[in-house]
Amino acid sequence: MDDVDVLVVGGGPAGSTAAFRLAERGHRVVQIEEHPTVGRPVQCAGLVSRRVLDLAGSETMVRAPVRGAAVFGPSLGEVSFRAEAPRAYAIDRAGLDLYLAERAARAGAVLETAVRFDGLAAPVNGHAEARLTRLDGSTERVRARLIVGADGVASAVARAFRLRRPVEVLPAFEAEYASSPGDPDLVEVYLGRSFAPGLFGWWIPDGQGGARIGIAADADGTSARAYFERLERHVERRFGRPLPRPVSYLASGIPIGAVPRTSGGRVLLVGDAAAQVKPLSGGGIFTGMRCAEIAAEVADAALRADDLSARGLAPYEAAWRAEFGEEFRKALALRRVFTRLSDRDLDALIAALQGSRLAGTIVAFGDIDFPTHVARELLRESPSLVRLLPKALGAWMGGDAYRAPELEPPRRK
Ligand SMILES: Cc1cc2nc3c(=O)[nH]c(=O)nc-3n(C[C@H](O)[C@H](O)[C@H](O)COP(=O)(O)OP(=O)(O)OC[C@H]3O[C@@H](n4cnc5c(N)ncnc54)[C@H](O)[C@@H]3O)c2cc1C
């Protein structure tokens, strides 16, 4: 492979967004993807906000709008809300990835599939030299002025550049059903320690009469699949009938928590590789794509100034944290509280949320990309919610009194 300005590792939404933005600014970009086909295997429930469609500049991947949600407690008590206008979209996730990769290629990025980034050779003439392996086993090297690590939760780029990984990776397991009962206008969220300690289970319509059911849960020694199977039975109880055999399964991980550094000399991390994932939902398509746009802006300036040093690329860190840092910090703090709730607490939480006034608040303030806004409004309006939660939450609500968890762990002396 010829020398390039930028090697983008990963063919997901974050990688293709970065590749597109850099190629359209005239840089020589090669994007590699270890799988033979971009977008496959699918590792996602495919629920996104309008912002993702805006960032993609297309709606071709939309399967159906979603207008609201039903949230179930462990005893299947329910609170639901429905808005007039679409609140989210069920998409063809493989279609999104493919569309974004093609957009990058149209802008001039060269996409190479079935090529894996394996690590770094010693730096040569100030370039980063990447070791690559093709699916047929052949190896080669490519020299790049900058490497963008968009290679997901297990990022080999982050490891190669010795950038620390997120503290927590939630195992996730999901199955796709060709047909399913359920309201195609709503997503369903299932709370319960027995099947989703640490996050939740979901039922998401696929816009074609089927659905995706999945869980993400704490890595506590029980397999994600075992948790999933419990959820599947729980959902069947709710529907009052068995689900058909799934047509496919997926197992993956969701990075939760802050990565202390997402840039360094000749490297930027974007998307799941940088744990740019919403801590309360595990969703990362919008945040990863948006941060990839920020990365491309900073990289463009650094490439033009020929300063790919850690200092030259540091503005990326500041810029993406300015946009998402506060939301992520609050969401992490809220998540810490949420994960301490027992099943009884969760049932009580659902009971406290039942009532048209609070449902109205959810409709008015609900935003899947910035969920702490609605959480804050709900806590303001309902003292019974606050009573359920530890004192820490009082501080969280108090605005000024809110103390964000440290993004960077304290340095050892
Ligand atoms: C079960 C589940 C459900 C989810 N549902 C949603 C949802 O509904 N909505 C939402 O917003 N988010 C969801 N997410 C999160 C979302 O899928 C990720 O945040 C998003 O895919 C991150 O995009 P990315 O481009 O950073 O990484 P990825 O999409 O993971 O892409 C990384 C790419 O890099 C490739 N790669 C990895 N290593 C290498 C290497 N060494 N060399 C070359 N290529 C490599 C991979 O094959 C992959 O294609 C879900 C996640 C899971 C696990």
CSV table of C-alpha atoms and ligand atoms in Angstrom, one decimal:
chain,number,residue,atom,x,y,z
A,1,MET,CA,0.0,0.0,0.0
A,2,ASP,CA,1.3,3.5,-0.8
A,3,ASP,CA,2.0,6.0,2.0
A,4,VAL,CA,-1.1,7.9,3.0
A,5,ASP,CA,-2.0,11.0,5.0
A,6,VAL,CA,-4.6,9.2,7.1
A,7,LEU,CA,-5.2,5.5,7.8
A,8,VAL,CA,-8.7,5.0,9.3
A,9,VAL,CA,-9.0,1.7,11.0
A,10,GLY,CA,-12.6,0.4,11.1
A,11,GLY,CA,-15.5,0.5,8.7
A,12,GLY,CA,-18.2,1.4,11.2
A,13,PRO,CA,-20.1,4.7,11.4
A,14,ALA,CA,-17.4,6.6,13.2
A,15,GLY,CA,-14.6,5.4,10.9
A,16,SER,CA,-16.6,6.1,7.7
A,17,THR,CA,-17.6,9.6,9.0
A,18,ALA,CA,-14.0,10.5,9.7
A,19,ALA,CA,-12.8,9.0,6.4
A,20,PHE,CA,-15.5,11.0,4.5
A,21,ARG,CA,-14.7,14.3,6.2
A,22,LEU,CA,-11.0,14.0,5.7
A,23,ALA,CA,-11.2,12.8,2.1
A,24,GLU,CA,-13.6,15.7,1.2
A,25,ARG,CA,-10.9,18.1,2.5
A,26,GLY,CA,-8.5,16.6,0.1
A,27,HIS,CA,-6.4,14.3,2.2
A,28,ARG,CA,-5.2,10.9,1.0
A,29,VAL,CA,-7.2,8.5,3.1
A,30,VAL,CA,-7.2,4.7,3.3
A,31,GLN,CA,-9.9,3.1,5.4
A,32,ILE,CA,-9.5,-0.6,6.3
A,33,GLU,CA,-12.1,-3.0,7.7
A,34,GLU,CA,-11.2,-6.4,8.9
A,35,HIS,CA,-14.5,-8.1,7.7
A,36,PRO,CA,-15.0,-8.8,4.0
A,37,THR,CA,-18.2,-6.8,4.0
A,38,VAL,CA,-18.8,-3.4,5.6
A,39,GLY,CA,-21.8,-3.5,8.1
A,40,ARG,CA,-21.6,-7.3,8.6
A,41,PRO,CA,-22.0,-8.9,11.0
A,42,VAL,CA,-24.6,-6.5,12.5
A,43,GLN,CA,-23.9,-5.7,16.1
A,44,CYS,CA,-26.6,-3.2,17.0
A,45,ALA,CA,-30.3,-2.8,17.8
A,46,GLY,CA,-30.6,-0.1,15.2
A,47,LEU,CA,-32.4,2.6,17.1
A,48,VAL,CA,-31.2,6.1,16.3
A,49,SER,CA,-32.2,9.7,16.7
A,50,ARG,CA,-32.9,12.2,13.9
A,51,ARG,CA,-29.4,13.6,14.5
A,52,VAL,CA,-27.9,10.4,13.0
A,53,LEU,CA,-29.9,10.8,9.8
A,54,ASP,CA,-28.8,14.5,9.7
A,55,LEU,CA,-25.1,13.6,10.1
A,56,ALA,CA,-25.5,10.9,7.4
A,57,GLY,CA,-27.3,13.3,5.1
A,58,SER,CA,-29.7,10.5,4.1
A,59,GLU,CA,-32.8,8.6,5.3
A,60,THR,CA,-32.4,5.7,3.0
A,61,MET,CA,-31.6,3.4,5.9
A,62,VAL,CA,-34.7,4.2,7.9
A,63,ARG,CA,-37.1,1.3,8.3
A,64,ALA,CA,-39.7,2.9,10.5
A,65,PRO,CA,-40.2,5.9,12.8
A,66,VAL,CA,-40.6,5.2,16.6
A,67,ARG,CA,-42.9,7.5,18.5
A,68,GLY,CA,-42.4,6.5,22.1
A,69,ALA,CA,-41.5,3.8,24.6
A,70,ALA,CA,-42.9,1.5,27.2
A,71,VAL,CA,-40.8,0.8,30.2
A,72,PHE,CA,-41.5,-2.3,32.3
A,73,GLY,CA,-40.4,-3.0,35.9
A,74,PRO,CA,-39.3,-6.4,37.0
A,75,SER,CA,-42.9,-7.3,37.9
A,76,LEU,CA,-44.0,-6.1,34.4
A,77,GLY,CA,-45.7,-2.9,35.8
A,78,GLU,CA,-45.5,-0.5,32.8
A,79,VAL,CA,-45.1,3.2,32.1
A,80,SER,CA,-45.4,4.3,28.5
A,81,PHE,CA,-45.5,7.5,26.6
A,82,ARG,CA,-46.1,8.3,23.0
A,83,ALA,CA,-45.4,11.5,21.1
A,84,GLU,CA,-47.1,12.7,18.0
A,85,ALA,CA,-43.9,13.1,16.0
A,86,PRO,CA,-41.3,10.4,15.6
A,87,ARG,CA,-38.8,10.4,18.5
A,88,ALA,CA,-36.4,7.9,17.0
A,89,TYR,CA,-36.0,5.7,14.0
A,90,ALA,CA,-35.5,1.9,13.6
A,91,ILE,CA,-32.9,1.6,10.9
A,92,ASP,CA,-31.2,-1.0,8.8
A,93,ARG,CA,-27.9,-0.8,10.6
A,94,ALA,CA,-25.9,-2.7,7.9
A,95,GLY,CA,-27.5,-0.3,5.4
A,96,LEU,CA,-26.2,2.7,7.4
A,97,ASP,CA,-22.7,1.4,7.6
A,98,LEU,CA,-22.7,0.7,3.9
A,99,TYR,CA,-24.1,4.0,3.0
A,100,LEU,CA,-21.5,5.9,5.1
A,101,ALA,CA,-18.6,3.8,3.6
A,102,GLU,CA,-19.8,4.5,0.1
A,103,ARG,CA,-20.1,8.2,0.9
A,104,ALA,CA,-16.5,8.2,2.1
A,105,ALA,CA,-15.4,6.3,-1.1
A,106,ARG,CA,-17.2,8.8,-3.3
A,107,ALA,CA,-15.3,11.6,-1.6
A,108,GLY,CA,-12.0,9.9,-2.5
A,109,ALA,CA,-11.2,7.6,0.5
A,110,VAL,CA,-9.9,4.2,-0.5
A,111,LEU,CA,-11.7,1.4,1.3
A,112,GLU,CA,-9.9,-1.9,1.7
A,113,THR,CA,-12.0,-4.7,3.3
A,114,ALA,CA,-10.7,-8.0,4.8
A,115,VAL,CA,-7.7,-6.1,6.1
A,116,ARG,CA,-6.9,-6.1,9.8
A,117,PHE,CA,-4.7,-3.6,11.7
A,118,ASP,CA,-2.3,-5.7,13.8
A,119,GLY,CA,-0.1,-3.1,15.4
A,120,LEU,CA,2.7,-0.6,14.8
A,121,ALA,CA,6.2,-1.1,13.5
A,122,ALA,CA,8.9,1.3,14.8
A,123,PRO,CA,8.2,4.9,13.6
A,124,VAL,CA,9.9,5.8,10.3
A,125,ASN,CA,10.7,9.3,9.2
A,126,GLY,CA,8.1,10.7,11.6
A,127,HIS,CA,5.3,8.5,10.1
A,128,ALA,CA,3.4,5.8,11.9
A,129,GLU,CA,3.9,2.5,10.2
A,130,ALA,CA,1.0,0.1,10.6
A,131,ARG,CA,1.2,-3.7,10.3
A,132,LEU,CA,-1.7,-5.1,8.3
A,133,THR,CA,-2.9,-8.6,7.6
A,134,ARG,CA,-5.2,-9.6,4.8
A,135,LEU,CA,-7.8,-12.4,5.2
A,136,ASP,CA,-5.7,-14.6,3.0
A,137,GLY,CA,-2.9,-14.4,5.6
A,138,SER,CA,-0.6,-12.1,3.5
A,139,THR,CA,0.9,-9.1,5.5
A,140,GLU,CA,2.0,-5.7,4.5
A,141,ARG,CA,2.8,-2.3,6.0
A,142,VAL,CA,1.5,1.1,5.3
A,143,ARG,CA,2.9,4.4,6.4
A,144,ALA,CA,0.5,7.1,7.6
A,145,ARG,CA,1.0,10.6,8.9
A,146,LEU,CA,-2.0,10.0,11.2
A,147,ILE,CA,-4.0,6.9,12.3
A,148,VAL,CA,-7.6,7.2,13.3
A,149,GLY,CA,-8.6,4.4,15.5
A,150,ALA,CA,-12.3,3.7,14.8
A,151,ASP,CA,-12.0,0.0,15.4
A,152,GLY,CA,-14.6,-0.4,18.1
A,153,VAL,CA,-14.8,-1.6,21.6
A,154,ALA,CA,-11.6,-3.8,21.5
A,155,SER,CA,-9.6,-1.2,19.7
A,156,ALA,CA,-6.2,-2.6,18.5
A,157,VAL,CA,-5.2,1.0,17.7
A,158,ALA,CA,-5.7,2.1,21.3
A,159,ARG,CA,-3.6,-0.8,22.5
A,160,ALA,CA,-0.9,-0.1,19.9
A,161,PHE,CA,-0.6,3.5,21.0
A,162,ARG,CA,-0.9,2.5,24.7
A,163,LEU,CA,-4.1,4.6,25.2
A,164,ARG,CA,-6.0,3.2,28.2
A,165,ARG,CA,-9.3,1.4,27.7
A,166,PRO,CA,-12.7,2.1,29.4
A,167,VAL,CA,-13.0,0.7,32.9
A,168,GLU,CA,-16.2,-1.2,32.1
A,169,VAL,CA,-17.3,-3.2,29.0
A,170,LEU,CA,-20.9,-4.4,29.3
A,171,PRO,CA,-21.4,-7.8,27.6
A,172,ALA,CA,-24.4,-7.6,25.3
A,173,PHE,CA,-26.5,-10.3,23.6
A,174,GLU,CA,-29.2,-9.8,21.0
A,175,ALA,CA,-31.5,-11.9,18.8
A,176,GLU,CA,-33.4,-10.9,15.7
A,177,TYR,CA,-36.9,-12.2,15.1
A,178,ALA,CA,-38.6,-12.2,11.7
A,179,SER,CA,-42.0,-11.7,13.4
A,180,SER,CA,-43.0,-10.6,16.8
A,181,PRO,CA,-46.1,-9.3,18.7
A,182,GLY,CA,-45.7,-5.8,20.0
A,183,ASP,CA,-46.6,-2.2,19.1
A,184,PRO,CA,-44.4,-1.2,16.1
A,185,ASP,CA,-44.7,2.4,17.1
A,186,LEU,CA,-42.9,1.9,20.5
A,187,VAL,CA,-39.7,0.5,21.8
A,188,GLU,CA,-39.9,-1.5,25.0
A,189,VAL,CA,-37.4,-1.3,27.8
A,190,TYR,CA,-37.2,-4.0,30.5
A,191,LEU,CA,-35.7,-3.3,33.9
A,192,GLY,CA,-34.7,-6.1,36.2
A,193,ARG,CA,-31.7,-7.3,38.1
A,194,SER,CA,-32.4,-11.0,37.2
A,195,PHE,CA,-31.9,-10.4,33.4
A,196,ALA,CA,-30.2,-7.1,33.0
A,197,PRO,CA,-28.2,-5.9,36.1
A,198,GLY,CA,-26.4,-2.8,35.2
A,199,LEU,CA,-28.4,-1.7,32.2
A,200,PHE,CA,-31.7,-3.0,30.7
A,201,GLY,CA,-33.3,-5.3,28.2
A,202,TRP,CA,-34.9,-4.1,25.0
A,203,TRP,CA,-37.5,-5.0,22.4
A,204,ILE,CA,-37.1,-2.9,19.3
A,205,PRO,CA,-39.4,-3.2,16.3
A,206,ASP,CA,-37.5,-3.6,13.0
A,207,GLY,CA,-40.2,-1.8,10.9
A,208,GLN,CA,-40.9,-5.0,9.0
A,209,GLY,CA,-43.0,-6.9,11.4
A,210,GLY,CA,-40.1,-8.4,13.3
A,211,ALA,CA,-38.1,-7.2,16.3
A,212,ARG,CA,-34.7,-7.2,18.0
A,213,ILE,CA,-34.6,-8.3,21.6
A,214,GLY,CA,-31.5,-7.9,23.6
A,215,ILE,CA,-29.8,-7.2,26.9
A,216,ALA,CA,-26.6,-5.5,28.1
A,217,ALA,CA,-25.7,-6.4,31.6
A,218,ASP,CA,-22.9,-6.2,34.1
A,219,ALA,CA,-20.0,-8.6,33.5
A,220,ASP,CA,-20.6,-10.5,36.7
A,221,GLY,CA,-19.6,-14.0,35.7
A,222,THR,CA,-23.1,-14.9,34.3
A,223,SER,CA,-23.0,-15.1,30.5
A,224,ALA,CA,-24.8,-12.4,28.5
A,225,ARG,CA,-26.6,-15.2,26.7
A,226,ALA,CA,-27.9,-16.6,30.0
A,227,TYR,CA,-29.3,-13.2,30.9
A,228,PHE,CA,-30.7,-12.9,27.4
A,229,GLU,CA,-32.5,-16.2,27.7
A,230,ARG,CA,-34.1,-15.0,31.0
A,231,LEU,CA,-35.3,-11.8,29.3
A,232,GLU,CA,-36.7,-13.8,26.4
A,233,ARG,CA,-38.9,-15.8,28.8
A,234,HIS,CA,-39.9,-12.6,30.5
A,235,VAL,CA,-40.9,-11.0,27.2
A,236,GLU,CA,-42.8,-14.1,26.3
A,237,ARG,CA,-44.7,-13.8,29.6
A,238,ARG,CA,-45.6,-10.3,28.8
A,239,PHE,CA,-46.8,-11.1,25.3
A,240,GLY,CA,-48.5,-14.2,26.6
A,241,ARG,CA,-47.1,-16.5,23.9
A,242,PRO,CA,-43.8,-17.9,22.7
A,243,LEU,CA,-41.6,-16.0,20.3
A,244,PRO,CA,-40.6,-17.6,17.1
A,245,ARG,CA,-37.1,-18.9,16.6
A,246,PRO,CA,-34.6,-16.1,16.1
A,247,VAL,CA,-33.1,-15.7,12.7
A,248,SER,CA,-29.8,-14.5,14.0
A,249,TYR,CA,-27.9,-13.8,17.2
A,250,LEU,CA,-25.2,-11.3,18.1
A,251,ALA,CA,-22.8,-11.0,21.0
A,252,SER,CA,-20.7,-8.0,21.6
A,253,GLY,CA,-19.7,-5.5,24.3
A,254,ILE,CA,-20.6,-1.9,25.1
A,255,PRO,CA,-17.8,0.3,26.5
A,256,ILE,CA,-19.0,2.4,29.4
A,257,GLY,CA,-17.0,5.1,31.2
A,258,ALA,CA,-14.4,7.6,30.3
A,259,VAL,CA,-11.2,6.8,28.4
A,260,PRO,CA,-8.7,9.2,29.9
A,261,ARG,CA,-7.0,10.0,26.6
A,262,THR,CA,-8.4,9.7,23.1
A,263,SER,CA,-5.5,11.3,21.3
A,264,GLY,CA,-1.8,11.2,21.2
A,265,GLY,CA,1.1,11.7,18.8
A,266,ARG,CA,-0.2,10.6,15.3
A,267,VAL,CA,-3.3,9.1,16.7
A,268,LEU,CA,-7.0,9.9,17.3
A,269,LEU,CA,-9.6,7.5,18.7
A,270,VAL,CA,-13.2,7.9,17.7
A,271,GLY,CA,-16.5,6.1,18.5
A,272,ASP,CA,-16.5,3.0,20.6
A,273,ALA,CA,-12.7,2.9,20.5
A,274,ALA,CA,-12.9,6.1,22.5
A,275,ALA,CA,-15.9,4.9,24.6
A,276,GLN,CA,-17.9,7.8,23.1
A,277,VAL,CA,-21.1,5.9,24.2
A,278,LYS,CA,-24.1,7.2,26.1
A,279,PRO,CA,-23.7,5.6,29.6
A,280,LEU,CA,-27.4,5.4,30.3
A,281,SER,CA,-28.4,3.6,27.1
A,282,GLY,CA,-25.2,2.2,25.6
A,283,GLY,CA,-26.1,3.9,22.3
A,284,GLY,CA,-23.0,5.1,20.4
A,285,ILE,CA,-23.9,5.8,16.8
A,286,PHE,CA,-24.7,9.5,17.1
A,287,THR,CA,-22.0,10.3,19.6
A,288,GLY,CA,-19.4,8.3,17.6
A,289,MET,CA,-20.3,10.0,14.3
A,290,ARG,CA,-20.4,13.5,15.8
A,291,CYS,CA,-17.0,13.0,17.5
A,292,ALA,CA,-15.6,11.6,14.2
A,293,GLU,CA,-16.6,14.9,12.6
A,294,ILE,CA,-14.8,16.8,15.3
A,295,ALA,CA,-11.8,14.5,14.9
A,296,ALA,CA,-11.7,15.2,11.2
A,297,GLU,CA,-11.8,19.0,11.8
A,298,VAL,CA,-8.9,18.8,14.2
A,299,ALA,CA,-7.0,16.4,12.0
A,300,ASP,CA,-7.4,18.6,9.0
A,301,ALA,CA,-5.8,21.6,10.7
A,302,ALA,CA,-3.0,19.4,12.2
A,303,LEU,CA,-2.2,17.8,8.8
A,304,ARG,CA,-2.1,21.3,7.1
A,305,ALA,CA,0.1,22.6,9.9
A,306,ASP,CA,2.2,19.4,9.7
A,307,ASP,CA,1.9,19.1,13.4
A,308,LEU,CA,0.7,15.6,14.2
A,309,SER,CA,2.2,15.7,17.7
A,310,ALA,CA,0.2,14.9,20.8
A,311,ARG,CA,0.0,18.7,21.3
A,312,GLY,CA,-1.1,19.4,17.7
A,313,LEU,CA,-3.9,16.9,18.1
A,314,ALA,CA,-4.9,17.8,21.7
A,315,PRO,CA,-7.7,20.2,20.6
A,316,TYR,CA,-9.8,17.1,19.6
A,317,GLU,CA,-9.9,16.0,23.3
A,318,ALA,CA,-11.1,19.4,24.4
A,319,ALA,CA,-13.6,19.8,21.6
A,320,TRP,CA,-15.5,16.5,21.9
A,321,ARG,CA,-15.5,16.7,25.7
A,322,ALA,CA,-16.9,20.3,25.5
A,323,GLU,CA,-19.8,18.8,23.5
A,324,PHE,CA,-20.5,15.6,25.4
A,325,GLY,CA,-18.3,15.6,28.5
A,326,GLU,CA,-20.9,17.0,30.9
A,327,GLU,CA,-23.7,14.8,29.6
A,328,PHE,CA,-21.5,11.7,29.9
A,329,ARG,CA,-20.4,12.7,33.5
A,330,LYS,CA,-24.0,13.2,34.6
A,331,ALA,CA,-25.1,10.0,32.9
A,332,LEU,CA,-22.4,8.0,34.6
A,333,ALA,CA,-23.3,9.4,38.0
A,334,LEU,CA,-26.9,8.6,37.4
A,335,ARG,CA,-26.1,5.2,36.2
A,336,ARG,CA,-24.1,4.5,39.3
A,337,VAL,CA,-27.2,5.3,41.3
A,338,PHE,CA,-29.4,3.3,39.0
A,339,THR,CA,-27.3,0.1,39.2
A,340,ARG,CA,-27.7,0.1,43.0
A,341,LEU,CA,-31.5,-0.2,42.8
A,342,SER,CA,-33.1,-3.5,43.8
A,343,ASP,CA,-35.9,-5.0,41.8
A,344,ARG,CA,-38.3,-3.7,44.5
A,345,ASP,CA,-36.9,-0.2,43.9
A,346,LEU,CA,-37.3,-0.6,40.2
A,347,ASP,CA,-40.9,-1.6,40.5
A,348,ALA,CA,-41.5,1.4,42.8
A,349,LEU,CA,-39.8,3.6,40.3
A,350,ILE,CA,-42.2,2.5,37.6
A,351,ALA,CA,-45.1,3.0,39.9
A,352,ALA,CA,-43.9,6.5,40.7
A,353,LEU,CA,-43.6,7.3,37.0
A,354,GLN,CA,-47.2,6.2,36.2
A,355,GLY,CA,-49.4,9.2,35.8
A,356,SER,CA,-50.1,11.4,33.0
A,357,ARG,CA,-48.2,14.4,34.3
A,358,LEU,CA,-44.9,12.6,34.3
A,359,ALA,CA,-45.6,10.9,31.0
A,360,GLY,CA,-46.1,14.5,29.7
A,361,THR,CA,-42.7,15.5,31.0
A,362,ILE,CA,-41.1,12.5,29.3
A,363,VAL,CA,-42.7,13.4,26.0
A,364,ALA,CA,-41.7,17.1,26.4
A,365,PHE,CA,-38.1,16.5,27.5
A,366,GLY,CA,-37.3,13.0,26.2
A,367,ASP,CA,-34.2,12.9,24.0
A,368,ILE,CA,-32.4,9.6,23.5
A,369,ASP,CA,-29.1,11.4,22.9
A,370,PHE,CA,-29.3,13.5,26.1
A,371,PRO,CA,-31.3,11.4,28.5
A,372,THR,CA,-30.1,13.2,31.6
A,373,HIS,CA,-32.3,16.2,30.7
A,374,VAL,CA,-35.5,14.3,31.1
A,375,ALA,CA,-34.2,12.5,34.2
A,376,ARG,CA,-33.5,15.8,35.8
A,377,GLU,CA,-37.0,17.2,35.0
A,378,LEU,CA,-38.6,14.0,36.3
A,379,LEU,CA,-36.7,14.2,39.6
A,380,ARG,CA,-37.7,17.8,40.0
A,381,GLU,CA,-41.4,17.0,39.5
A,382,SER,CA,-41.7,13.9,41.5
A,383,PRO,CA,-40.3,13.9,45.1
A,384,SER,CA,-41.4,10.2,45.4
A,385,LEU,CA,-38.7,9.4,42.8
A,386,VAL,CA,-36.1,11.1,44.8
A,387,ARG,CA,-37.0,9.2,47.9
A,388,LEU,CA,-36.2,6.0,46.1
A,389,LEU,CA,-32.7,7.0,45.4
A,390,PRO,CA,-29.7,7.5,47.6
A,391,LYS,CA,-28.7,10.9,48.9
A,392,ALA,CA,-26.2,11.3,46.1
A,393,LEU,CA,-29.0,12.0,43.7
A,394,GLY,CA,-30.1,15.0,45.7
A,395,ALA,CA,-26.7,16.5,45.0
A,396,TRP,CA,-27.0,15.5,41.3
A,397,MET,CA,-30.3,17.4,41.1
A,398,GLY,CA,-29.0,20.4,42.9
A,399,GLY,CA,-27.1,21.8,39.9
A,400,ASP,CA,-24.4,23.7,41.7
A,401,ALA,CA,-24.0,20.9,44.2
A,402,TYR,CA,-23.4,18.3,41.5
A,403,ARG,CA,-19.9,17.0,41.6
A,404,ALA,CA,-18.9,15.3,38.4
A,405,PRO,CA,-16.9,12.1,38.7
A,406,GLU,CA,-13.3,12.7,37.7
A,407,LEU,CA,-12.8,12.0,34.0
A,408,GLU,CA,-9.1,11.3,34.6
A,409,PRO,CA,-8.3,9.1,37.5
A,410,PRO,CA,-6.1,10.8,40.1
A,411,ARG,CA,-2.4,10.4,39.2
A,412,ARG,CA,-0.3,8.2,41.3
A,413,LYS,CA,2.4,10.2,43.1
B,1,LIG,C1,-26.2,-5.3,21.2
B,1,LIG,C2,-25.9,-3.8,20.8
B,1,LIG,C3,-26.9,-3.0,20.5
B,1,LIG,C4,-26.7,-1.7,20.2
B,1,LIG,N1,-27.7,-0.9,19.8
B,1,LIG,C5,-27.5,0.4,19.5
B,1,LIG,C6,-28.6,1.3,19.1
B,1,LIG,O1,-29.8,0.8,19.0
B,1,LIG,N2,-28.3,2.6,18.8
B,1,LIG,C7,-27.1,3.1,19.0
B,1,LIG,O2,-26.9,4.3,18.7
B,1,LIG,N3,-26.0,2.3,19.3
B,1,LIG,C8,-26.2,1.0,19.6
B,1,LIG,N4,-25.2,0.2,20.0
B,1,LIG,C9,-23.9,0.8,20.0
B,1,LIG,C10,-23.3,1.0,18.6
B,1,LIG,O3,-23.4,-0.3,17.9
B,1,LIG,C11,-21.9,1.4,18.6
B,1,LIG,O4,-21.7,2.5,19.5
B,1,LIG,C12,-21.4,1.8,17.3
B,1,LIG,O5,-21.4,0.7,16.4
B,1,LIG,C13,-20.0,2.4,17.3
B,1,LIG,O6,-19.5,2.7,16.0
B,1,LIG,P1,-18.0,2.6,15.7
B,1,LIG,O7,-17.8,3.0,14.3
B,1,LIG,O8,-17.2,3.4,16.8
B,1,LIG,O9,-17.6,1.1,15.9
B,1,LIG,P2,-18.1,-0.2,15.2
B,1,LIG,O10,-19.4,0.0,14.7
B,1,LIG,O11,-17.9,-1.3,16.2
B,1,LIG,O12,-17.1,-0.4,14.0
B,1,LIG,C14,-15.8,-0.8,14.2
B,1,LIG,C15,-15.3,-1.5,13.0
B,1,LIG,O13,-13.9,-1.8,13.1
B,1,LIG,C16,-13.6,-3.1,12.6
B,1,LIG,N5,-12.4,-3.5,13.3
B,1,LIG,C17,-12.2,-3.8,14.5
B,1,LIG,N6,-10.9,-4.1,14.8
B,1,LIG,C18,-10.3,-3.9,13.6
B,1,LIG,C19,-8.9,-4.1,13.2
B,1,LIG,N7,-8.0,-4.5,14.0
B,1,LIG,N8,-8.6,-3.8,11.9
B,1,LIG,C20,-9.6,-3.4,11.0
B,1,LIG,N9,-10.9,-3.3,11.3
B,1,LIG,C21,-11.2,-3.5,12.6
B,1,LIG,C22,-14.8,-3.9,13.0
B,1,LIG,O14,-15.0,-5.0,12.2
B,1,LIG,C23,-16.0,-2.9,12.9
B,1,LIG,O15,-16.6,-3.0,11.6
B,1,LIG,C24,-25.4,-1.1,20.3
B,1,LIG,C25,-24.3,-2.0,20.6
B,1,LIG,C26,-24.6,-3.3,20.9
B,1,LIG,C27,-23.4,-4.2,21.3
